[in-house]
Amino acid sequence: MHIDTKCIHAGGFPDNQLKGINTPVFTSSAYGYLDTDVRLYQRYFNTPNQEAVVNKLCELEGADDGVVFSSGMAAISTVLLALLNSGDHAVVQDEIYGGSHAFVEEHFSRLGISFTLTGKEAQEIEEAIKPNTRTIYIESPTNPLLNVVDLSAIAEIGRRRGILTIIDNTFATPINQNPLKLGIDVVLHSGTKYLGGHSDLYCGAALANKELTARIRKTAAHLGGSLNAMSCYLLERSLKTLAIRIERQTQNAFEISKFLESHSKVARVNYPGLESHPGHAIARDQMSGYGAMLSFEPKDMTAQTFMKRLKLIKAALSLGGVETTICDPATTSHQKVSVEVRKRLGISDNLLRLSVGIENKDDLLEDLRQALES
Ligand SMILES: Cc1ncc(COP(=O)(O)O)c(C=O)c1O
C-alpha cells in the first residue's frame, strides 16, 4: 500500500457488531477482568482506541510498535527518562524545540544524567560522545531555522558505537520523512501539530521496535501521560487526511519560500526546499518532501510589526494546522532558551516562523506581500 492509502486504511479497530466503517470509541475507564488475562486500562496504553491509532502510526512510520501520549512533551520526557539512567550521558543537538531543550537543561543534572549540547553536523555529534553516552537526541528539520541533520550518518554512528538514536520528527511528518527506515531507533512526534492538523488536539507519539517500545511503555505507565479514547479517535480521524494535507501544505510552503527569497524586503529565508539552503542536498536525499515550515527575517521592521500587518495569516502559538499561522520564536517556542544560546544558534529577535496551511497559495502570497510592502 502507498502511504496515502495507509493513512486511510491502516490500523483501526473493526466494528464487528454493526459493521460500521469507523473505529468505535470505547470510553470505559473500567474493564472486566474475570476469565481473561488481559487487563485493559488507559494508563497501561493497551485500550482499543489507543491500539487502533498506534497501529496506523506504525504503518506510516515503518515501526513495529509505539505509544500514544497526551502531548508531545509527554512523549519526549517519557522516552528520555525511559532510556537514560543516573550516570549516563546524552548527546543532544542544541537546536531543538525549546521545551525539549528546557527539559534537558532543567532536569538532567538533577537526575544525575550528564549531557553535551552539539551542533547538527555528524562529526560534531560523534566528537561529543563519551564512554557513558547512551542516547543521541536530534531534530530535523530543526525548529525554527529548518536546518537539516544527516539522519543516515547519525544512525550509523549510533549503530557503530552502541548508542540509541532518537529523533523528533514533528516538522517532517511521516509523509515527508521516515527516520526508522534510515536506521534511527526512536521516532517522536508532537501530534498536536501535523498529525492532528486542525489545531484542536493535544497528543504525542513514540514509535520504535518492540523491545524499545516495551521499555518506553513501562516508564509511561508510571508517568501517566496517556491519551484518552476521544482524543485517540480524533487523531485516527485526522491521520486519514494527513497525506493530502501535507502534500498541499508542502507545495504552498515551496511557493512562499521562493516568493520571500526574491523579495527585497526580506533579509533571509530558511527552507530546505530552496537550493540556497545549506541542508538542501541532504534533505533531497532523505525527505520525500521539504515540509511546510519555513522561517524568515523581514528587513527594516520588527517581527511584531510584520505580524500585526497580516490580514489573513494569524499570529498564533503552535503549528501544523490547516490554517497558516506565524510566530516569532524569540518570544514563543524559544523564550525559555537563553539569549546567548539563541544568538549562537542564529535565532534573531525578528525571525518569523511560518507554518503554512492548505489555503489557496495566491491568498497567502498576497497577504505576505501587503504586509511586506504596506
Ligand atoms: C518540534 C516540536 N516538538 C515537540 C513539541 C512539544 O509538543 P506538545 O506541545 O504537544 O507537548 C513541539 C511544540 O511546539 C514542537 O514544535
Tab-separated table of C-alpha atoms and ligand atoms in Angstrom:
chain	number	residue	atom	x	y	z
A	1	MET	CA	0.000	0.000	0.000
A	2	HIS	CA	1.171	3.547	-0.700
A	3	ILE	CA	1.438	5.894	2.279
A	4	ASP	CA	-1.627	7.962	1.324
A	5	THR	CA	-3.696	4.760	1.177
A	6	LYS	CA	-2.236	3.649	4.527
A	7	CYS	CA	-3.387	6.949	6.062
A	8	ILE	CA	-6.939	5.837	5.396
A	9	HIS	CA	-6.885	2.061	5.701
A	10	ALA	CA	-4.059	1.090	8.075
A	11	GLY	CA	-4.728	0.370	11.746
A	12	GLY	CA	-8.187	0.984	13.161
A	13	PHE	CA	-10.349	-1.354	15.182
A	14	PRO	CA	-13.076	-3.346	13.407
A	15	ASP	CA	-16.688	-2.768	14.342
A	16	ASN	CA	-17.650	-6.438	14.217
A	17	GLN	CA	-21.040	-5.861	15.769
A	18	LEU	CA	-22.566	-3.280	13.419
A	19	LYS	CA	-20.035	-3.322	10.572
A	20	GLY	CA	-19.602	0.455	10.721
A	21	ILE	CA	-16.555	1.541	8.732
A	22	ASN	CA	-15.081	3.674	11.502
A	23	THR	CA	-13.371	2.613	14.728
A	24	PRO	CA	-15.951	2.723	17.563
A	25	VAL	CA	-14.991	4.935	20.536
A	26	PHE	CA	-14.548	2.873	23.703
A	27	THR	CA	-14.941	5.349	26.538
A	28	SER	CA	-14.719	2.962	29.513
A	29	SER	CA	-12.131	3.606	32.153
A	30	ALA	CA	-13.006	0.299	33.832
A	31	TYR	CA	-12.945	-3.058	32.019
A	32	GLY	CA	-13.878	-6.517	33.285
A	33	TYR	CA	-11.022	-8.889	34.065
A	34	LEU	CA	-12.577	-12.224	35.071
A	35	ASP	CA	-11.930	-15.130	32.678
A	36	THR	CA	-9.277	-13.155	30.751
A	37	ASP	CA	-5.574	-12.460	31.134
A	38	VAL	CA	-5.965	-9.010	29.565
A	39	ARG	CA	-6.008	-6.012	31.895
A	40	LEU	CA	-7.271	-3.097	29.838
A	41	TYR	CA	-6.535	0.322	31.324
A	42	GLN	CA	-5.841	3.610	29.568
A	43	ARG	CA	-2.681	4.296	31.585
A	44	TYR	CA	-1.319	0.874	30.565
A	45	PHE	CA	-1.562	2.100	26.947
A	46	ASN	CA	-3.469	-1.008	25.816
A	47	THR	CA	-7.065	0.147	25.193
A	48	PRO	CA	-8.723	-0.412	21.780
A	49	ASN	CA	-8.654	3.220	20.626
A	50	GLN	CA	-5.003	3.601	21.643
A	51	GLU	CA	-4.091	0.440	19.720
A	52	ALA	CA	-6.178	1.433	16.700
A	53	VAL	CA	-4.265	4.693	16.239
A	54	VAL	CA	-0.856	3.307	17.228
A	55	ASN	CA	-1.226	0.651	14.539
A	56	LYS	CA	-1.925	3.317	11.925
A	57	LEU	CA	1.081	5.407	13.049
A	58	CYS	CA	3.318	2.309	12.987
A	59	GLU	CA	2.331	1.659	9.388
A	60	LEU	CA	3.061	5.272	8.453
A	61	GLU	CA	6.495	5.408	10.128
A	62	GLY	CA	7.534	1.800	9.444
A	63	ALA	CA	7.629	0.972	13.176
A	64	ASP	CA	6.930	-2.350	14.916
A	65	ASP	CA	5.217	-0.766	17.901
A	66	GLY	CA	4.521	2.550	19.612
A	67	VAL	CA	2.852	4.532	22.348
A	68	VAL	CA	0.467	7.495	22.041
A	69	PHE	CA	0.736	10.214	24.674
A	70	SER	CA	-1.320	13.145	25.896
A	71	SER	CA	1.192	15.657	24.438
A	72	GLY	CA	4.444	15.797	22.517
A	73	MET	CA	6.320	16.722	25.705
A	74	ALA	CA	4.827	13.677	27.473
A	75	ALA	CA	6.309	11.533	24.678
A	76	ILE	CA	9.691	13.301	24.761
A	77	SER	CA	10.133	13.357	28.545
A	78	THR	CA	8.927	9.752	28.944
A	79	VAL	CA	11.259	8.406	26.260
A	80	LEU	CA	14.299	10.213	27.676
A	81	LEU	CA	13.507	9.058	31.215
A	82	ALA	CA	12.894	5.507	29.996
A	83	LEU	CA	16.159	5.228	28.101
A	84	LEU	CA	18.551	7.118	30.398
A	85	ASN	CA	19.702	6.310	33.934
A	86	SER	CA	21.667	8.212	36.529
A	87	GLY	CA	25.342	8.124	35.492
A	88	ASP	CA	24.527	8.086	31.768
A	89	HIS	CA	25.496	10.757	29.280
A	90	ALA	CA	23.354	12.079	26.420
A	91	VAL	CA	24.402	13.928	23.275
A	92	VAL	CA	21.702	16.485	22.490
A	93	GLN	CA	21.519	18.669	19.408
A	94	ASP	CA	21.372	22.286	20.552
A	95	GLU	CA	18.797	23.477	18.017
A	96	ILE	CA	15.740	21.538	19.162
A	97	TYR	CA	12.245	22.539	20.290
A	98	GLY	CA	12.600	25.000	23.183
A	99	GLY	CA	10.546	22.836	25.576
A	100	SER	CA	12.761	19.783	24.931
A	101	HIS	CA	15.843	21.961	25.416
A	102	ALA	CA	14.467	23.290	28.711
A	103	PHE	CA	13.564	19.766	29.899
A	104	VAL	CA	17.143	18.585	29.356
A	105	GLU	CA	18.680	21.711	30.933
A	106	GLU	CA	16.379	21.769	33.962
A	107	HIS	CA	16.116	18.064	34.830
A	108	PHE	CA	19.069	16.021	33.566
A	109	SER	CA	21.687	17.255	36.076
A	110	ARG	CA	19.233	16.834	38.955
A	111	LEU	CA	18.732	13.218	37.882
A	112	GLY	CA	22.471	12.538	37.564
A	113	ILE	CA	22.381	12.454	33.758
A	114	SER	CA	25.144	14.451	32.090
A	115	PHE	CA	24.727	15.879	28.598
A	116	THR	CA	26.574	17.695	25.845
A	117	LEU	CA	24.791	20.112	23.529
A	118	THR	CA	26.134	19.968	19.974
A	119	GLY	CA	25.618	21.395	16.537
A	120	LYS	CA	23.891	19.433	13.797
A	121	GLU	CA	26.911	18.018	11.927
A	122	ALA	CA	27.529	14.271	12.284
A	123	GLN	CA	31.197	14.872	13.073
A	124	GLU	CA	30.380	17.283	15.944
A	125	ILE	CA	27.844	14.795	17.286
A	126	GLU	CA	30.344	11.928	17.160
A	127	GLU	CA	33.027	14.064	18.849
A	128	ALA	CA	30.650	14.740	21.756
A	129	ILE	CA	30.284	11.011	22.540
A	130	LYS	CA	31.752	9.794	25.839
A	131	PRO	CA	32.245	6.242	27.135
A	132	ASN	CA	28.941	6.513	29.076
A	133	THR	CA	26.881	8.047	26.243
A	134	ARG	CA	23.613	6.130	25.863
A	135	THR	CA	21.497	8.343	23.601
A	136	ILE	CA	21.828	10.842	20.766
A	137	TYR	CA	18.827	13.187	20.523
A	138	ILE	CA	18.207	15.105	17.300
A	139	GLU	CA	15.564	17.046	15.380
A	140	SER	CA	15.412	17.549	11.575
A	141	PRO	CA	14.419	19.844	10.015
A	142	THR	CA	15.006	21.943	13.094
A	143	ASN	CA	12.745	24.403	14.856
A	144	PRO	CA	12.860	27.287	13.885
A	145	LEU	CA	15.813	27.505	11.465
A	146	LEU	CA	14.956	24.450	9.358
A	147	ASN	CA	18.480	23.087	9.498
A	148	VAL	CA	18.900	19.548	8.249
A	149	VAL	CA	20.688	16.701	10.038
A	150	ASP	CA	22.119	13.766	8.063
A	151	LEU	CA	19.966	11.001	9.562
A	152	SER	CA	21.759	8.044	7.944
A	153	ALA	CA	25.100	9.344	9.255
A	154	ILE	CA	23.717	9.704	12.794
A	155	ALA	CA	22.094	6.256	12.640
A	156	GLU	CA	25.422	4.771	11.503
A	157	ILE	CA	27.268	6.430	14.410
A	158	GLY	CA	24.666	5.131	16.838
A	159	ARG	CA	24.860	1.569	15.498
A	160	ARG	CA	28.673	1.538	15.419
A	161	ARG	CA	29.032	2.976	18.936
A	162	GLY	CA	26.105	1.072	20.502
A	163	ILE	CA	24.149	4.262	21.275
A	164	LEU	CA	20.389	4.710	20.844
A	165	THR	CA	19.376	7.429	18.396
A	166	ILE	CA	16.174	9.421	18.953
A	167	ILE	CA	14.600	11.968	16.620
A	168	ASP	CA	11.751	14.440	16.989
A	169	ASN	CA	10.122	14.042	13.553
A	170	THR	CA	7.313	16.554	14.181
A	171	PHE	CA	8.300	19.047	11.468
A	172	ALA	CA	8.786	16.482	8.698
A	173	THR	CA	5.810	14.181	9.496
A	174	PRO	CA	5.801	10.527	8.395
A	175	ILE	CA	4.693	11.676	4.955
A	176	ASN	CA	7.936	13.544	4.238
A	177	GLN	CA	10.462	11.581	6.300
A	178	ASN	CA	10.698	8.084	7.827
A	179	PRO	CA	13.769	8.077	10.122
A	180	LEU	CA	13.309	4.458	11.304
A	181	LYS	CA	13.849	3.332	7.713
A	182	LEU	CA	17.162	5.241	7.749
A	183	GLY	CA	18.273	3.400	10.900
A	184	ILE	CA	17.220	5.797	13.696
A	185	ASP	CA	15.954	3.875	16.760
A	186	VAL	CA	13.093	6.001	18.144
A	187	VAL	CA	10.807	8.486	16.375
A	188	LEU	CA	8.903	11.082	18.402
A	189	HIS	CA	6.044	13.324	17.369
A	190	SER	CA	4.168	16.208	18.836
A	191	GLY	CA	0.873	15.036	17.335
A	192	THR	CA	-0.539	18.387	18.448
A	193	LYS	CA	0.943	19.675	15.194
A	194	TYR	CA	0.548	17.967	11.787
A	195	LEU	CA	-0.774	14.592	12.916
A	196	GLY	CA	-3.797	16.306	14.491
A	197	GLY	CA	-3.628	19.037	11.880
A	198	HIS	CA	-6.693	21.068	12.877
A	199	SER	CA	-5.361	22.994	15.905
A	200	ASP	CA	-7.826	21.257	18.214
A	201	LEU	CA	-5.943	18.274	19.649
A	202	TYR	CA	-3.044	17.713	22.057
A	203	CYS	CA	-1.176	14.441	21.662
A	204	GLY	CA	2.221	12.854	21.136
A	205	ALA	CA	3.695	9.585	19.942
A	206	ALA	CA	6.824	7.460	20.271
A	207	LEU	CA	7.486	4.749	17.674
A	208	ALA	CA	10.217	2.122	17.723
A	209	ASN	CA	10.898	-1.622	17.710
A	210	LYS	CA	9.095	-3.962	20.131
A	211	GLU	CA	11.877	-4.102	22.730
A	212	LEU	CA	12.359	-0.323	22.991
A	213	THR	CA	8.618	0.301	22.962
A	214	ALA	CA	8.192	-2.122	25.883
A	215	ARG	CA	10.757	-0.107	27.871
A	216	ILE	CA	9.052	3.163	26.950
A	217	ARG	CA	5.583	1.828	27.775
A	218	LYS	CA	6.734	0.657	31.221
A	219	THR	CA	8.006	4.124	32.171
A	220	ALA	CA	4.967	5.712	30.513
A	221	ALA	CA	2.629	3.710	32.767
A	222	HIS	CA	4.406	5.231	35.785
A	223	LEU	CA	4.469	8.780	34.464
A	224	GLY	CA	0.863	8.558	33.300
A	225	GLY	CA	0.774	10.747	30.189
A	226	SER	CA	-1.705	8.517	28.330
A	227	LEU	CA	-4.109	9.575	25.584
A	228	ASN	CA	-7.864	9.207	26.165
A	229	ALA	CA	-10.247	7.400	23.802
A	230	MET	CA	-11.884	10.522	22.341
A	231	SER	CA	-8.517	12.069	21.505
A	232	CYS	CA	-7.272	8.764	20.059
A	233	TYR	CA	-10.314	8.695	17.820
A	234	LEU	CA	-9.810	12.312	16.769
A	235	LEU	CA	-6.160	11.566	15.972
A	236	GLU	CA	-7.113	8.479	13.970
A	237	ARG	CA	-9.634	10.528	12.008
A	238	SER	CA	-7.116	13.321	11.382
A	239	LEU	CA	-4.489	10.892	10.123
A	240	LYS	CA	-6.808	9.852	7.300
A	241	THR	CA	-6.183	13.211	5.626
A	242	LEU	CA	-2.524	13.572	6.673
A	243	ALA	CA	-1.011	12.754	3.267
A	244	ILE	CA	-3.303	15.040	1.309
A	245	ARG	CA	-2.878	17.898	3.814
A	246	ILE	CA	0.910	17.601	3.848
A	247	GLU	CA	1.099	17.434	0.073
A	248	ARG	CA	-0.806	20.732	-0.259
A	249	GLN	CA	0.982	22.392	2.666
A	250	THR	CA	4.391	21.404	1.270
A	251	GLN	CA	3.521	22.799	-2.181
A	252	ASN	CA	2.319	26.072	-0.651
A	253	ALA	CA	5.445	26.373	1.504
A	254	PHE	CA	7.689	25.895	-1.522
A	255	GLU	CA	5.907	28.666	-3.448
A	256	ILE	CA	6.019	31.013	-0.459
A	257	SER	CA	9.715	30.349	0.169
A	258	LYS	CA	10.524	31.285	-3.447
A	259	PHE	CA	8.409	34.450	-3.186
A	260	LEU	CA	10.065	35.528	0.071
A	261	GLU	CA	13.563	34.730	-1.192
A	262	SER	CA	13.102	37.022	-4.160
A	263	HIS	CA	11.522	39.896	-2.178
A	264	SER	CA	13.690	42.947	-1.498
A	265	LYS	CA	12.136	43.465	1.973
A	266	VAL	CA	13.235	40.027	3.166
A	267	ALA	CA	16.723	39.604	4.600
A	268	ARG	CA	16.869	35.820	4.881
A	269	VAL	CA	14.674	32.753	4.223
A	270	ASN	CA	15.204	29.313	5.767
A	271	TYR	CA	13.524	26.490	3.838
A	272	PRO	CA	15.212	23.175	2.959
A	273	GLY	CA	13.465	23.102	-0.417
A	274	LEU	CA	15.437	26.148	-1.617
A	275	GLU	CA	18.662	25.376	-3.463
A	276	SER	CA	20.304	28.165	-1.467
A	277	HIS	CA	19.608	26.303	1.799
A	278	PRO	CA	22.769	24.655	3.224
A	279	GLY	CA	20.887	21.429	4.008
A	280	HIS	CA	19.155	21.194	0.606
A	281	ALA	CA	21.174	18.253	-0.779
A	282	ILE	CA	20.761	16.121	2.354
A	283	ALA	CA	17.066	16.998	2.564
A	284	ARG	CA	16.625	15.971	-1.088
A	285	ASP	CA	18.148	12.559	-0.312
A	286	GLN	CA	16.374	11.775	2.945
A	287	MET	CA	12.983	13.512	2.632
A	288	SER	CA	10.187	12.865	0.153
A	289	GLY	CA	9.023	16.478	0.513
A	290	TYR	CA	10.620	19.522	2.143
A	291	GLY	CA	7.799	20.184	4.590
A	292	ALA	CA	5.507	23.095	5.346
A	293	MET	CA	7.564	25.062	7.875
A	294	LEU	CA	9.819	27.957	6.965
A	295	SER	CA	11.321	30.933	8.708
A	296	PHE	CA	12.438	34.333	7.516
A	297	GLU	CA	13.584	37.768	8.640
A	298	PRO	CA	11.801	40.847	7.290
A	299	LYS	CA	14.017	43.865	6.596
A	300	ASP	CA	13.549	47.219	8.341
A	301	MET	CA	10.669	46.141	10.562
A	302	THR	CA	10.198	44.193	13.750
A	303	ALA	CA	8.579	40.787	13.894
A	304	GLN	CA	5.670	42.281	15.850
A	305	THR	CA	5.057	44.992	13.228
A	306	PHE	CA	5.047	42.424	10.428
A	307	MET	CA	2.627	40.103	12.248
A	308	LYS	CA	0.218	42.954	13.028
A	309	ARG	CA	0.092	43.923	9.345
A	310	LEU	CA	-1.102	40.467	8.287
A	311	LYS	CA	-4.809	40.192	7.493
A	312	LEU	CA	-5.341	36.507	6.750
A	313	ILE	CA	-2.425	34.755	8.443
A	314	LYS	CA	-2.875	34.576	12.209
A	315	ALA	CA	-0.152	35.088	14.775
A	316	ALA	CA	-0.517	32.022	16.957
A	317	LEU	CA	1.449	29.635	19.121
A	318	SER	CA	1.804	26.082	17.827
A	319	LEU	CA	1.941	24.976	14.194
A	320	GLY	CA	0.888	22.298	11.736
A	321	GLY	CA	-2.798	23.198	11.345
A	322	VAL	CA	-4.745	23.552	8.108
A	323	GLU	CA	-4.634	27.323	8.619
A	324	THR	CA	-1.421	29.281	8.083
A	325	THR	CA	-0.011	30.696	11.310
A	326	ILE	CA	3.029	32.754	12.208
A	327	CYS	CA	5.044	33.418	15.348
A	328	ASP	CA	8.332	34.922	16.485
A	329	PRO	CA	10.306	32.115	18.171
A	330	ALA	CA	12.274	34.525	20.401
A	331	THR	CA	9.134	35.301	22.443
A	332	THR	CA	7.317	31.968	21.969
A	333	SER	CA	8.795	28.480	21.318
A	334	HIS	CA	12.331	29.582	22.267
A	335	GLN	CA	11.509	32.049	25.029
A	336	LYS	CA	12.969	29.652	27.623
A	337	VAL	CA	16.242	29.325	25.691
A	338	SER	CA	18.807	31.837	26.970
A	339	VAL	CA	19.591	34.928	24.904
A	340	GLU	CA	23.221	33.740	24.453
A	341	VAL	CA	22.136	30.343	23.099
A	342	ARG	CA	19.548	31.954	20.805
A	343	LYS	CA	22.216	34.292	19.487
A	344	ARG	CA	24.676	31.423	18.906
A	345	LEU	CA	22.029	29.428	17.048
A	346	GLY	CA	21.021	32.383	14.872
A	347	ILE	CA	17.510	32.869	16.272
A	348	SER	CA	17.300	36.641	15.990
A	349	ASP	CA	14.605	38.765	17.641
A	350	ASN	CA	12.931	39.488	14.305
A	351	LEU	CA	12.974	35.921	12.986
A	352	LEU	CA	9.465	34.817	11.998
A	353	ARG	CA	8.380	31.190	11.740
A	354	LEU	CA	5.622	30.412	9.270
A	355	SER	CA	3.502	27.264	9.475
A	356	VAL	CA	1.947	27.035	6.044
A	357	GLY	CA	-1.613	25.746	5.748
A	358	ILE	CA	-3.829	24.422	2.955
A	359	GLU	CA	-5.352	27.743	1.826
A	360	ASN	CA	-5.072	28.855	-1.800
A	361	LYS	CA	-1.439	29.896	-2.220
A	362	ASP	CA	-2.346	33.131	-4.009
A	363	ASP	CA	-4.253	34.404	-0.956
A	364	LEU	CA	-1.277	33.618	1.258
A	365	LEU	CA	1.193	35.285	-1.112
A	366	GLU	CA	-0.998	38.385	-1.301
A	367	ASP	CA	-1.202	38.668	2.483
A	368	LEU	CA	2.573	38.343	2.868
A	369	ARG	CA	3.163	40.844	0.030
A	370	GLN	CA	0.893	43.507	1.510
A	371	ALA	CA	2.495	43.074	4.952
A	372	LEU	CA	5.980	43.483	3.498
A	373	GLU	CA	5.083	46.450	1.296
A	374	SER	CA	2.451	48.406	3.247
B	1	LIG	C1	9.147	20.163	17.227
B	1	LIG	C2	8.312	20.079	18.466
B	1	LIG	N1	8.468	19.029	19.280
B	1	LIG	C3	7.732	18.902	20.410
B	1	LIG	C4	6.818	19.856	20.788
B	1	LIG	C5	6.033	19.682	22.071
B	1	LIG	O1	4.761	19.192	21.775
B	1	LIG	P1	3.467	19.454	22.699
B	1	LIG	O2	3.199	20.903	22.707
B	1	LIG	O3	2.421	18.618	22.028
B	1	LIG	O4	3.806	18.941	24.065
B	1	LIG	C6	6.631	20.971	19.979
B	1	LIG	C7	5.649	22.015	20.365
B	1	LIG	O5	5.622	23.091	19.823
B	1	LIG	C8	7.399	21.085	18.786
B	1	LIG	O6	7.261	22.134	17.959
